[in-house]
Coordinates of C-alpha atoms in Angstrom, one line a residue:
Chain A
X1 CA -113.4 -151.8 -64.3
X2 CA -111.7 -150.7 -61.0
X3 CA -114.0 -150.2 -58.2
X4 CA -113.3 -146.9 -57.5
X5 CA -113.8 -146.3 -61.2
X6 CA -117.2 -147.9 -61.5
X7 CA -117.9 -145.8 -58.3
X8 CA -116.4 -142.4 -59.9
X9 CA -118.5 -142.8 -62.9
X10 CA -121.6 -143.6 -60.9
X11 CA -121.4 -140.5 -58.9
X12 CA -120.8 -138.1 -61.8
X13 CA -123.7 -139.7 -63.5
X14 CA -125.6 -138.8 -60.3
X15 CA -124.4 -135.0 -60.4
X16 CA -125.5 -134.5 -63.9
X17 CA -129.1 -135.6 -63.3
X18 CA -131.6 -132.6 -65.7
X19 CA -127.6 -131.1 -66.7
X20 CA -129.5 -130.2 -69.9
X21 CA -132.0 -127.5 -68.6
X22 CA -131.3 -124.2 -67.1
X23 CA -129.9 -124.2 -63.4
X24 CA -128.1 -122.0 -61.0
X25 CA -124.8 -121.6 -61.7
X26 CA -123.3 -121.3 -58.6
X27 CA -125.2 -124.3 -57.1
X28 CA -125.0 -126.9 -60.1
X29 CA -120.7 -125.8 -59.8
X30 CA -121.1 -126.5 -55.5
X31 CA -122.8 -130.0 -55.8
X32 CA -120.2 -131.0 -58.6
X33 CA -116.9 -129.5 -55.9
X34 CA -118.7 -131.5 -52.8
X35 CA -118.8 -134.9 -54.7
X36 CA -115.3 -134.6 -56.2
X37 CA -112.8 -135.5 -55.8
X38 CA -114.0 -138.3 -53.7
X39 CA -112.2 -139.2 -50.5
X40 CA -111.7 -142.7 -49.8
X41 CA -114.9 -143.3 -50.9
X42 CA -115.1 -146.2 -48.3
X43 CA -119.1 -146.6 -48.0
X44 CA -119.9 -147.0 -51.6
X45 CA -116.3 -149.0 -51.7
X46 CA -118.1 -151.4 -49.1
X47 CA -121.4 -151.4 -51.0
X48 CA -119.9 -152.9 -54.4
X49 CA -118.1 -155.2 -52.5
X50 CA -120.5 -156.6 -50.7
X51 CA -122.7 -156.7 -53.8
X52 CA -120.3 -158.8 -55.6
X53 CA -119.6 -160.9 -53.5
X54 CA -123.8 -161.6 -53.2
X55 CA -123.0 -161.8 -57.5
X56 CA -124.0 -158.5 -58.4
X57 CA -126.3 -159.0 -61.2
X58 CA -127.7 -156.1 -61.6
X59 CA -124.9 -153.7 -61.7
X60 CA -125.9 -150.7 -62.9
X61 CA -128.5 -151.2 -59.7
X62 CA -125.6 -151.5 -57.9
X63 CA -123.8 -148.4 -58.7
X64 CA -126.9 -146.6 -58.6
X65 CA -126.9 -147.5 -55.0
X66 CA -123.2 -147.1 -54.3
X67 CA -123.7 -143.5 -55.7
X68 CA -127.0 -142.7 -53.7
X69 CA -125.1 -143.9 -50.6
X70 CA -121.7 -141.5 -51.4
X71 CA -123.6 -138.3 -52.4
X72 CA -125.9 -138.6 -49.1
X73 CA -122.5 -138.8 -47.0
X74 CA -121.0 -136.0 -48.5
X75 CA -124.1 -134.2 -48.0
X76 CA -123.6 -134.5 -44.3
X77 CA -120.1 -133.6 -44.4
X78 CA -121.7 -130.1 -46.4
X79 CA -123.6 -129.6 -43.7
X80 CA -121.4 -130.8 -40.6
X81 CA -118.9 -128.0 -41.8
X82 CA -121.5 -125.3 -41.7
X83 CA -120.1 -122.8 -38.6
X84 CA -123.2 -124.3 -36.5
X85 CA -121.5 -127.1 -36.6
X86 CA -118.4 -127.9 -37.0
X87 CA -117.0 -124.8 -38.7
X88 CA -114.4 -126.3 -40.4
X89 CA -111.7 -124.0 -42.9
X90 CA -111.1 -127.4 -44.7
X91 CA -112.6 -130.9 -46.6
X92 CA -110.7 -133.6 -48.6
X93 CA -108.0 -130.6 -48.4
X94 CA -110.1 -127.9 -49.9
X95 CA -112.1 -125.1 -48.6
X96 CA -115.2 -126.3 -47.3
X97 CA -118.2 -125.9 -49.3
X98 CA -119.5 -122.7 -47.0
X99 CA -116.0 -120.9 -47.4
X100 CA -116.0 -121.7 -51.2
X101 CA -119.5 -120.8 -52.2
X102 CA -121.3 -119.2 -48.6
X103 CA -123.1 -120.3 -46.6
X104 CA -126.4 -120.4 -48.3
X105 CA -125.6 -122.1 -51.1
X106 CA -124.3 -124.5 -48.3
X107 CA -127.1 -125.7 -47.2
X108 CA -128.7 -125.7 -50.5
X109 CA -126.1 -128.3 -51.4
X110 CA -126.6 -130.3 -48.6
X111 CA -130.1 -130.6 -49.5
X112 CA -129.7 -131.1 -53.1
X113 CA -127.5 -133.9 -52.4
X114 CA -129.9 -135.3 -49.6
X115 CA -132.7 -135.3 -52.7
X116 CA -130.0 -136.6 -55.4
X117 CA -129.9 -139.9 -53.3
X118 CA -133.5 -140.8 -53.9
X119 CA -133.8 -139.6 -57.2
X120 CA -130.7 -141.6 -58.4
X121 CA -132.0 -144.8 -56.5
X122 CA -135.8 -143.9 -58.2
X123 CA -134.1 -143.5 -61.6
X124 CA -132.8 -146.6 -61.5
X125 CA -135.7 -148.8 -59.9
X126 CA -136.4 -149.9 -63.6
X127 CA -133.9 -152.5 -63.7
X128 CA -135.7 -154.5 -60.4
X129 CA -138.1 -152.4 -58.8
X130 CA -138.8 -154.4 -55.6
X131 CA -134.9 -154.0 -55.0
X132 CA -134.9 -150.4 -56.0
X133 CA -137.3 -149.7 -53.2
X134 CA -135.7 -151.8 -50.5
X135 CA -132.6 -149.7 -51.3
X136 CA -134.8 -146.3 -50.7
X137 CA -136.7 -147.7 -47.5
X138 CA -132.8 -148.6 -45.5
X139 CA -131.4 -145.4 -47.4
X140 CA -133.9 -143.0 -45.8
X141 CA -133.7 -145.2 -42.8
X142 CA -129.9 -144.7 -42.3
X143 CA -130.3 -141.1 -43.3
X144 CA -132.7 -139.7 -40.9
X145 CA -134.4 -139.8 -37.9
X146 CA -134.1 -142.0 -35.0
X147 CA -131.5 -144.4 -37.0
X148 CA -129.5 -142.5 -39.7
X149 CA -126.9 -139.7 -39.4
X150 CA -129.3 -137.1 -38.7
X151 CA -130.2 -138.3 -35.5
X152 CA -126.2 -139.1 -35.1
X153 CA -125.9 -135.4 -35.3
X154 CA -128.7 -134.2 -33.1
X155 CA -127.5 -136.4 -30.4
X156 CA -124.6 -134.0 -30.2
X157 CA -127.3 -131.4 -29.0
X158 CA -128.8 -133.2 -26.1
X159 CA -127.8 -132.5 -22.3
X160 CA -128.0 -136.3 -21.9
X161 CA -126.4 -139.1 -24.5
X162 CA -127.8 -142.8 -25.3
X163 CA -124.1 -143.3 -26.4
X164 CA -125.1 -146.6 -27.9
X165 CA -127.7 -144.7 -30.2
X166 CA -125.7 -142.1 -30.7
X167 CA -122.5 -144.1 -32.3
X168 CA -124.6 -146.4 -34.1
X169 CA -126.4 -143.2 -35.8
X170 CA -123.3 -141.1 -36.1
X171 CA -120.9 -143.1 -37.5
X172 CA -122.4 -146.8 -37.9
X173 CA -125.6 -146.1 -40.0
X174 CA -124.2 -145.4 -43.4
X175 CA -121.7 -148.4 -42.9
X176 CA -125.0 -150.9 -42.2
X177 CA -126.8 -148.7 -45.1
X178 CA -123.4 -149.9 -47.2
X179 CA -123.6 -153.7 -46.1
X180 CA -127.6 -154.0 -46.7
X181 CA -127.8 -152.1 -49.9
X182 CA -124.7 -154.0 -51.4
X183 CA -126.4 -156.8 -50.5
X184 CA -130.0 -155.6 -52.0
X185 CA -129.0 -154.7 -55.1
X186 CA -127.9 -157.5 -55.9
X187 CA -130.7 -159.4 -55.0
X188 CA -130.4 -160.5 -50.9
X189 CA -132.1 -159.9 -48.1
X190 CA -130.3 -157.0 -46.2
X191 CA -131.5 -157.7 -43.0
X192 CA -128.6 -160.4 -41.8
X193 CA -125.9 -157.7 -43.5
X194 CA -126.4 -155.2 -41.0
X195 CA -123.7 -156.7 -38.1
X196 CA -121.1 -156.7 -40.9
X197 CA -122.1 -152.7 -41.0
X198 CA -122.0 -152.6 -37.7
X199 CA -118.8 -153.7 -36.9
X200 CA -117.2 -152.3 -39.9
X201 CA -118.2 -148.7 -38.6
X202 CA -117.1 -149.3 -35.1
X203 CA -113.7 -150.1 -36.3
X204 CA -113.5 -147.1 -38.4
X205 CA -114.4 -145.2 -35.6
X206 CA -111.6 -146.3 -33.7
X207 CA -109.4 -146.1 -36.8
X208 CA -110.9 -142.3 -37.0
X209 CA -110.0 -141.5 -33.6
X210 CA -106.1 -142.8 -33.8
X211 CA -105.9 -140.5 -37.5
X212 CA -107.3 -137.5 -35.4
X213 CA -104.5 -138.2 -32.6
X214 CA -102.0 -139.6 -34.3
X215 CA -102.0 -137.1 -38.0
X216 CA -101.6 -133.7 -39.1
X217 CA -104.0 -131.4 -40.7
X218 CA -102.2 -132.1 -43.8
X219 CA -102.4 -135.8 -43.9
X220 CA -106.4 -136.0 -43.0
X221 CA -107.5 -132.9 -45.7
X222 CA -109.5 -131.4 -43.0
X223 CA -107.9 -129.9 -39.3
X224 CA -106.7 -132.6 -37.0
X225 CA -106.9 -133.1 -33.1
X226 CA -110.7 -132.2 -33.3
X227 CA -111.9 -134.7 -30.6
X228 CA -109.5 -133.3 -27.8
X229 CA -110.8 -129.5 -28.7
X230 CA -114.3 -130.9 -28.6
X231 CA -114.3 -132.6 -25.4
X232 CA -115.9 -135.7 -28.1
X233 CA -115.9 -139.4 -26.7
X234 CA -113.3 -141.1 -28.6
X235 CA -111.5 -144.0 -28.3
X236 CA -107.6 -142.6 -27.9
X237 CA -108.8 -140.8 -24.4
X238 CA -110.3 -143.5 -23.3
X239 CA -107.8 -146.5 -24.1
X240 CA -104.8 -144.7 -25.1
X241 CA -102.8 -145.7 -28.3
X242 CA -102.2 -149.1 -27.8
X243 CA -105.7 -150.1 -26.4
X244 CA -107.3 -148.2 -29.5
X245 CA -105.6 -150.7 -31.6
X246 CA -106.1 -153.7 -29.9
X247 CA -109.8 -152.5 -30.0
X248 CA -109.7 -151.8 -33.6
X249 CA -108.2 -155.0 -34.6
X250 CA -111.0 -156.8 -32.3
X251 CA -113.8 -155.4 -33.9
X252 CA -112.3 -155.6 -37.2
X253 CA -112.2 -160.0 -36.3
X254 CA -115.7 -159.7 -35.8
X255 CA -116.8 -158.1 -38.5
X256 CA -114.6 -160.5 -40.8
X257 CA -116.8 -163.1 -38.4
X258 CA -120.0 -161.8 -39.1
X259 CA -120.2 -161.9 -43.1
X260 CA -123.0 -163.9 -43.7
X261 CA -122.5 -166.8 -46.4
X262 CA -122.1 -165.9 -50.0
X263 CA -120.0 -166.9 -53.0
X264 CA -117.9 -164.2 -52.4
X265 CA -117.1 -164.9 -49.1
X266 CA -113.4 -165.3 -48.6
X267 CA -112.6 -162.6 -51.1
X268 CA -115.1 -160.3 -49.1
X269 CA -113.1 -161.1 -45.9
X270 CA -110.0 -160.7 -47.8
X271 CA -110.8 -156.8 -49.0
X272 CA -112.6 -155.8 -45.7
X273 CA -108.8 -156.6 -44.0
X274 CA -107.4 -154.8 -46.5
X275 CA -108.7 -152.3 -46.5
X276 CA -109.2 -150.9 -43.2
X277 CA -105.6 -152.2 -42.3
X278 CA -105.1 -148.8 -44.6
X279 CA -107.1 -146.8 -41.9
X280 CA -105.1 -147.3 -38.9
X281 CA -101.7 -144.6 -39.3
X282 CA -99.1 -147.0 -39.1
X283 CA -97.2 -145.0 -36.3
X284 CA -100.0 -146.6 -34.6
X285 CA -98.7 -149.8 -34.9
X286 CA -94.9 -149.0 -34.0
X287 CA -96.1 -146.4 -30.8
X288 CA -94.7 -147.9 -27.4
X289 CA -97.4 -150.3 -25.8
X290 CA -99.0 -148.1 -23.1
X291 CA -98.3 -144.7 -24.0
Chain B
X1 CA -163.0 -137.4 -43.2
X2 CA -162.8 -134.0 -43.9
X3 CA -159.4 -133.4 -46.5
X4 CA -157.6 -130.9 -43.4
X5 CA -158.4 -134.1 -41.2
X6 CA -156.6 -136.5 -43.1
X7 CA -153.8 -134.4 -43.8
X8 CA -153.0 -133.9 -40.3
X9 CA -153.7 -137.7 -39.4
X10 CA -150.9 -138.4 -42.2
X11 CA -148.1 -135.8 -41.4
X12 CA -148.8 -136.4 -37.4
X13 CA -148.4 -139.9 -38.7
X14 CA -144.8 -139.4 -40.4
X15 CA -143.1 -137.7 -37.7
X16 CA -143.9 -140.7 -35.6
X17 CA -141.9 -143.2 -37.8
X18 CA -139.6 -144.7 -35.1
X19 CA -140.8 -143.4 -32.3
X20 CA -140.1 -146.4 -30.0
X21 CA -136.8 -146.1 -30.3
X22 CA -134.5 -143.8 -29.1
X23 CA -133.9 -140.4 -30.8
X24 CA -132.3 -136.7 -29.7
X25 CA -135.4 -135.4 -27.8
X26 CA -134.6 -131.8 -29.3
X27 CA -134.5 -133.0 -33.2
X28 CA -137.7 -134.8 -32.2
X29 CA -139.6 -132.2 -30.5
X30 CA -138.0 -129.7 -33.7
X31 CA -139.6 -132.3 -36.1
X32 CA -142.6 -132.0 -34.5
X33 CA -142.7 -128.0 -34.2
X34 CA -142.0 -128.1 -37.6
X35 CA -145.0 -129.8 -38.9
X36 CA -147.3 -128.7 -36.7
X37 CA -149.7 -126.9 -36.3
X38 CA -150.0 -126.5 -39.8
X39 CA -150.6 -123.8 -42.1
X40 CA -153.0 -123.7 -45.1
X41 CA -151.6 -127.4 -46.2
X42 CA -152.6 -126.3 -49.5
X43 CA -150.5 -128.1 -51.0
X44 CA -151.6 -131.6 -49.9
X45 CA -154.7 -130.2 -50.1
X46 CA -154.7 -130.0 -53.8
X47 CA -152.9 -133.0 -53.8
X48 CA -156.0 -135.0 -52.4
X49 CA -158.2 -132.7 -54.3
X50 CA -156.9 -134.4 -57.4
X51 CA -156.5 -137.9 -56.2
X52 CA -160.4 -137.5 -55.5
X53 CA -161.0 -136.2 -58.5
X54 CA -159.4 -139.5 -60.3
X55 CA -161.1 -141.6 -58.2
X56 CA -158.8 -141.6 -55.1
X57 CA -158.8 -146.1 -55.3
X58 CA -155.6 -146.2 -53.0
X59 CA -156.7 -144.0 -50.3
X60 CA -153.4 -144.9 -47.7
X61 CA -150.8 -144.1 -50.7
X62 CA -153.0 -140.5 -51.4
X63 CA -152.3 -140.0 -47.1
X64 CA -148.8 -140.8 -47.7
X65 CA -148.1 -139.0 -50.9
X66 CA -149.7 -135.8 -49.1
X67 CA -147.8 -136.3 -46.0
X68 CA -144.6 -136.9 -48.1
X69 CA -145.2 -133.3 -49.9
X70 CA -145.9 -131.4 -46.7
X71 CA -143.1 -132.6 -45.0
X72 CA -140.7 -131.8 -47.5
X73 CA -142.4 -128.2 -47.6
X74 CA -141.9 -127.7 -44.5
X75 CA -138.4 -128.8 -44.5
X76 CA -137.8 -125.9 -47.1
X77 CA -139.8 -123.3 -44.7
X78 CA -137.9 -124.3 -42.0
X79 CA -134.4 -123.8 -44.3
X80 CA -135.4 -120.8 -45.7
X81 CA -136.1 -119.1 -42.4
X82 CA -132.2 -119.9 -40.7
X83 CA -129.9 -116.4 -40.7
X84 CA -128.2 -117.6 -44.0
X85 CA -131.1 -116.7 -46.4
X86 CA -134.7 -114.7 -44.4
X87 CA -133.3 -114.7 -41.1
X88 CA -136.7 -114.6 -40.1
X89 CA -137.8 -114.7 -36.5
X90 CA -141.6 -116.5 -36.9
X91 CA -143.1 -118.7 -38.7
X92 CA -147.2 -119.7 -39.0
X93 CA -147.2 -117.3 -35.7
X94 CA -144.7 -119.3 -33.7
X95 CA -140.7 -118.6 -33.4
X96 CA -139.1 -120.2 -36.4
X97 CA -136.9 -123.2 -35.7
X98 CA -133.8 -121.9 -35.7
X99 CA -135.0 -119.5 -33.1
X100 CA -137.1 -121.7 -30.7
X101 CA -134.1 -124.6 -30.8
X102 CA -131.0 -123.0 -32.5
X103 CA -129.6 -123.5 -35.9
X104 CA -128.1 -126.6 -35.8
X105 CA -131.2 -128.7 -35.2
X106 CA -133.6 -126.1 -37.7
X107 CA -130.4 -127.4 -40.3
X108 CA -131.0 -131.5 -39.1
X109 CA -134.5 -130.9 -39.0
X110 CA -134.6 -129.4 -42.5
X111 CA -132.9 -132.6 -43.5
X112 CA -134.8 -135.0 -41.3
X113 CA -137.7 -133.8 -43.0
X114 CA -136.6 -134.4 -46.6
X115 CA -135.2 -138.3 -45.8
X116 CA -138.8 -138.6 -44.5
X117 CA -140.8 -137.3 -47.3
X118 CA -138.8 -140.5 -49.2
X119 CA -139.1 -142.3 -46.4
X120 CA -143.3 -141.9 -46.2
X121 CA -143.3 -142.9 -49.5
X122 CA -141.1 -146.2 -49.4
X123 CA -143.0 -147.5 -46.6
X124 CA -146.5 -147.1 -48.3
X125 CA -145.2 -149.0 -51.4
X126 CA -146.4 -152.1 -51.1
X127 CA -149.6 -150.4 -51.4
X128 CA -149.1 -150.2 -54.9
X129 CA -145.2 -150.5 -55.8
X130 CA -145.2 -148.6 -59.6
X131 CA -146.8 -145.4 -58.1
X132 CA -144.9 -145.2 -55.3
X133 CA -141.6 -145.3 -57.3
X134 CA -143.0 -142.8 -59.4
X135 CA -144.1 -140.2 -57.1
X136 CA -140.5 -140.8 -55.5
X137 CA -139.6 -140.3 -58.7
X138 CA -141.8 -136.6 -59.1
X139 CA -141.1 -135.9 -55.9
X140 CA -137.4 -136.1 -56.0
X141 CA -137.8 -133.7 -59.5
X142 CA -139.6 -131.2 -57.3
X143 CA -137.8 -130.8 -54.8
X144 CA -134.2 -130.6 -56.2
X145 CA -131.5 -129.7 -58.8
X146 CA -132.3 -128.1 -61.6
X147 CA -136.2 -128.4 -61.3
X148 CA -137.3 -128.4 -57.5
X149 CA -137.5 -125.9 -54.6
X150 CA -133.9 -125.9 -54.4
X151 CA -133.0 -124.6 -57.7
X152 CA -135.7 -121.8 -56.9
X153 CA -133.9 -121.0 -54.1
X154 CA -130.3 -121.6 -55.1
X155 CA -131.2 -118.8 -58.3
X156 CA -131.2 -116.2 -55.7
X157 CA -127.9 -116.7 -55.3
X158 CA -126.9 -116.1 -59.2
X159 CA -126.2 -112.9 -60.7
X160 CA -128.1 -113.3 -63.9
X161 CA -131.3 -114.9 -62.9
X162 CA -132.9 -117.1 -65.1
X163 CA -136.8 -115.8 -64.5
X164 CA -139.2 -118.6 -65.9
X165 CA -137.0 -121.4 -64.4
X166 CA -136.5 -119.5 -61.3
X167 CA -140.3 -118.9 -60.4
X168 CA -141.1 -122.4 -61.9
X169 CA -138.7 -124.0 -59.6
X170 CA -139.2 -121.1 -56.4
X171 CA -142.9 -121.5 -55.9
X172 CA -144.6 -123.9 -58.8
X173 CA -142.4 -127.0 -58.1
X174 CA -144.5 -128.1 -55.2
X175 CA -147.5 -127.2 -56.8
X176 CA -146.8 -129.3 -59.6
X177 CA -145.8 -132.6 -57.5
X178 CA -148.8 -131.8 -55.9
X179 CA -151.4 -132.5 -58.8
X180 CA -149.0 -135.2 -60.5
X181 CA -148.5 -137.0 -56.6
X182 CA -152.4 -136.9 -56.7
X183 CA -153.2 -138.3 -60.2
X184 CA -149.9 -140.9 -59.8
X185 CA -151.8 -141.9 -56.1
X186 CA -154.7 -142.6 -57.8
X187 CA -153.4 -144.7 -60.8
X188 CA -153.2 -142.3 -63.6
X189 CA -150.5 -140.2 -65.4
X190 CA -148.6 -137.3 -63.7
X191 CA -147.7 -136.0 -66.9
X192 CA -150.9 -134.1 -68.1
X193 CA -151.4 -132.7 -64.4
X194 CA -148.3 -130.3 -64.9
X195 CA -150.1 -127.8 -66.1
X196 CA -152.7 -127.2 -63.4
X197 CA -150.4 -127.4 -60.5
X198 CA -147.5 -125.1 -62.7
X199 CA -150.7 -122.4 -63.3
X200 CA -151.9 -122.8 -59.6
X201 CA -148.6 -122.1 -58.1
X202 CA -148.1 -118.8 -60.7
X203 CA -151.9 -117.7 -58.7
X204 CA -150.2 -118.3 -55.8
X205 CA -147.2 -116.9 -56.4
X206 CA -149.8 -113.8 -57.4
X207 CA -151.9 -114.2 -54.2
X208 CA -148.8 -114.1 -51.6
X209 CA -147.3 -110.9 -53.2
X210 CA -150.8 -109.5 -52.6
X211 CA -150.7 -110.5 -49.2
X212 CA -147.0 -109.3 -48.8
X213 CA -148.5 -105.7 -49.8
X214 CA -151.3 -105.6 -47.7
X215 CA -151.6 -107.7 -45.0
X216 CA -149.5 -107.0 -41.8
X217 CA -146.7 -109.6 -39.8
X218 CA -149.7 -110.8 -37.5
X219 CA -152.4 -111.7 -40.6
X220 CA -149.8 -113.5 -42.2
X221 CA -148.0 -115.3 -39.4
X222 CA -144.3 -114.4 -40.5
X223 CA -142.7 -110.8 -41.1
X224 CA -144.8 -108.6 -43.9
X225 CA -143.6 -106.3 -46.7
X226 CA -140.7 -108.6 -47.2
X227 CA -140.8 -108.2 -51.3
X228 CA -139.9 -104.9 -51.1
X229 CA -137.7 -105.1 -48.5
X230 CA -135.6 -107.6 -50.5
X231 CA -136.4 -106.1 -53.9
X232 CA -137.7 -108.8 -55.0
X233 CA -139.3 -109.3 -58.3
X234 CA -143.3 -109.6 -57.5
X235 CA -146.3 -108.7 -59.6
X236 CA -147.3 -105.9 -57.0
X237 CA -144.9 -104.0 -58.0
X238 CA -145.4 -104.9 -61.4
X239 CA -148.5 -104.0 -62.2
X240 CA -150.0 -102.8 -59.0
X241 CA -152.6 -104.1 -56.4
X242 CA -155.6 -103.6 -59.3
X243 CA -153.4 -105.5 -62.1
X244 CA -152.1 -107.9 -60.3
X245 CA -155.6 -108.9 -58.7
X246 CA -156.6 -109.3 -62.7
X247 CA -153.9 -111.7 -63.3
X248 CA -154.6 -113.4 -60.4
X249 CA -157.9 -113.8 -62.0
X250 CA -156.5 -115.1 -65.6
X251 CA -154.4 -117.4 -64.2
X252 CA -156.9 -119.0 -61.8
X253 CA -159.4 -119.2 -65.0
X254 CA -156.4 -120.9 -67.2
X255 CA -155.7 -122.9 -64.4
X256 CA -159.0 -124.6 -64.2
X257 CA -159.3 -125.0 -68.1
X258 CA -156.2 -127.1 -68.3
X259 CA -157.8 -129.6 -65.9
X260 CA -157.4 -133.2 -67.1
X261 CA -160.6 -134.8 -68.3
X262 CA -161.5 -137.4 -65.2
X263 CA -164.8 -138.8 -63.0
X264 CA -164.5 -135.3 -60.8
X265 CA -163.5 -132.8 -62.5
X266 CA -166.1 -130.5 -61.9
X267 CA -165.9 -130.3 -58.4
X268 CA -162.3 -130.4 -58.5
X269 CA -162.9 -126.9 -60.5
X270 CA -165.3 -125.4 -57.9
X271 CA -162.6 -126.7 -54.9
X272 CA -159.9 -125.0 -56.8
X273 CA -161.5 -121.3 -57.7
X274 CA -163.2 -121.4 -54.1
X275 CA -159.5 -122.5 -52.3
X276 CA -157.6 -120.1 -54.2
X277 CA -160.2 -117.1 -53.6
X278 CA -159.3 -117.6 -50.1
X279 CA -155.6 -116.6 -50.6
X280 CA -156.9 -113.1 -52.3
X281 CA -157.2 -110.6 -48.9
X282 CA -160.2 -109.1 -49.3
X283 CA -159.1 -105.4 -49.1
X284 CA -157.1 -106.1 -52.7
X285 CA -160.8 -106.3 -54.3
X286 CA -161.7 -103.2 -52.9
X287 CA -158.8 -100.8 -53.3
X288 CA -159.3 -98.4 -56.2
X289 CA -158.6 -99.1 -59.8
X290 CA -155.3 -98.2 -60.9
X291 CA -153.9 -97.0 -57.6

């Protein structure tokens, strides 16, 4: 089965979790419209890739994971949309969860999907329960506060930023939580994953920054040029075009570098290039050198 | 230790995990606000209540299974209150969240509290590794979709309102994770503790729309006479202050009979009729008969 398959499947197993009993309406349809159709899908992508390459033996473990790490994500992108945050019209070129449904049932999503993580992860801890709970403990650790995406967000409220803290939270912690969890469920430590994570998040931040600049609302499903109307760091103002590239292709080196040894190795590599050659927009690649 | 002791020695406890690190001084001072000073904590409360009762052998995982619980209640007080849903203005007697620090860190904070309810539990695991998965496991059921506090809230949202599941899921979710988190803590079966905690949260439902009638904003901490200012469904109204104090009465007595049989059950019966008396404002016993 295709990755993205396995990881399809996974997630709308996730979403149907007590499907059977009465439930709101209106909230069992929201969680169902956040979840799908999936964007890239790049974390949980990670996740199984990593796990095989570690030999995934337990993989319904592993999708378990790959699902708890995909539903927590697009829980944050629920919430970053709300008009406290973000306010954004648009997601994965679809009216954002708050515009579809309101705000309340919003946040209600958000949370639901926050909860779903656990519970799917839980559900699952049958098939190797010392794993199951590893997965949980860097899950919840990469979620909230001080190290997960929660924290990344509540940077953004501070007078002062730890810039370091604040990127690894924003945008790095659910690429680490991919690279550790892959590697749990199939049976590894997690712990010398994490730089692979790490890495792999810094690049697609830079690759994040040069869509934002470089595409149009249409070709990123959600409004474009957000970092300039933010005033956000990003890696476009500060290097221009051609730096943000030569950054992006550094860090991707060392994260290629970093993948700790497994059977899978090569082919790991292999996909990681791949695959977040497809971030960068390839007018990137053909802009004038110093622009 | 008296119970209240322990309770706050555990939450106090939680919102420290990572502390040495560095975080978004608001979110962590929200976090904090959040959980503290606490109200009634009668939900952990029971939930030690019960461990007690079954003989309480992993004390820690009982701190950290009540900790877990009051966190994630407070994450849904501190949800409930943003402009979106109650739009309330205090909370326990302070400025709700959203007031004192702005919505979008009461909406992180909601969430920070819910990854650490999960998070409490996962790192008190190796206490005893099969309960802690399971009171993930009932915890998770209680707090989401279709069972937990946010299918109670997301049915507010629905047209056609699905009353049992809605009041199950509104107020006696968390009442029912408490007295299965306290028998799992303690080594037994959640399963037979439903029932108390599902009949202890239908008093309490009973006992807060008595207070909603008679108490005023600064007795209860938060804004009064909010049932019938929503038109809400409440048993007031129902079957007024007389009737409703008599099926606060039934309930309480049911309550108590569907104990489990275990080492302290008696006393657990005398700590819940005296507790629960406690939520019952004097003046309800006193008004006349069929007013």
């Amino acid at each position: 089965m295709r990755l993205s398959d396995r990881i399809d499947l996974a997630v709308t197993h996730a979403v149907r979790i007590g499907q059977a009993h009465p439930a709101p309406s209106r909230l069992s349809a929201a969680l169902h419209y956040a979840v799908t159709p999936g964007g890239a899908r790049i974390r949980p992508t990670i996740l199984l890739s990593v796990a095989m390459a570690c030999g995934d033996d337990r993989p319904a473990l592993s999708d378990a994971a790959a699902a708890a790490l995909e539903v927590i994500h697009c829980a944050s992108l629920v919430h970053d949309d709300l008009p406290c945050f973000d306010d954004a019209d648009t997601r994965r070129g679809k009216p954002a969860v708050h515009r579809a449904f309101g705000q309340p049932i919003a946040v209600l999503t958000g949370d639901s999907l926050i909860v779903m993580g656990f519970q799917v992860l839980a559900r699952a801890a049958h098939l190797a329960p010392d794993r199951a709970m590893a997965l949980i403990d860097v899950l919840a650790t990469r979620t909230g506060m001080p190290f997960g995406i929660c924290a990344g967000q509540g940077w953004e409220g501070e007078a002062e930023i730890d810039l370091a803290a604040y990127h690894r939270a924003k945008t790095g912690a659910l690429f680490i939580a991919a690279t550790q969890m892959g590697a749990i469920a199939a049976g590894q430590d997690g712990a010398p994953w994490a730089e692979l994570g790490d890495r792999i998040g810094e690049a697609f931040q830079v690759a994040d920054d040069l869509r934002d600049a470089l595409c149009d609302d249409a070709e990123l499903g959600k409004p474009a040029g957000q970092d300039d109307l933010h005033g956000r760091p990003n890696a476009v103002a500060q290097l221009g075009i051609h730096g943000a590239v030569a950054r992006f292709d550094d860090v991707l080196s060392a994260a290629i570098s970093s993948i700790p040894a497994c059977p899978g190795e090569a082919a790991l590599a292999q996909m990681v290039r791949t695959y977040a050659d497809r971030l960068v927009p390839a007018v990137a690649r053909t802009a004038i050198p110093g622009e």
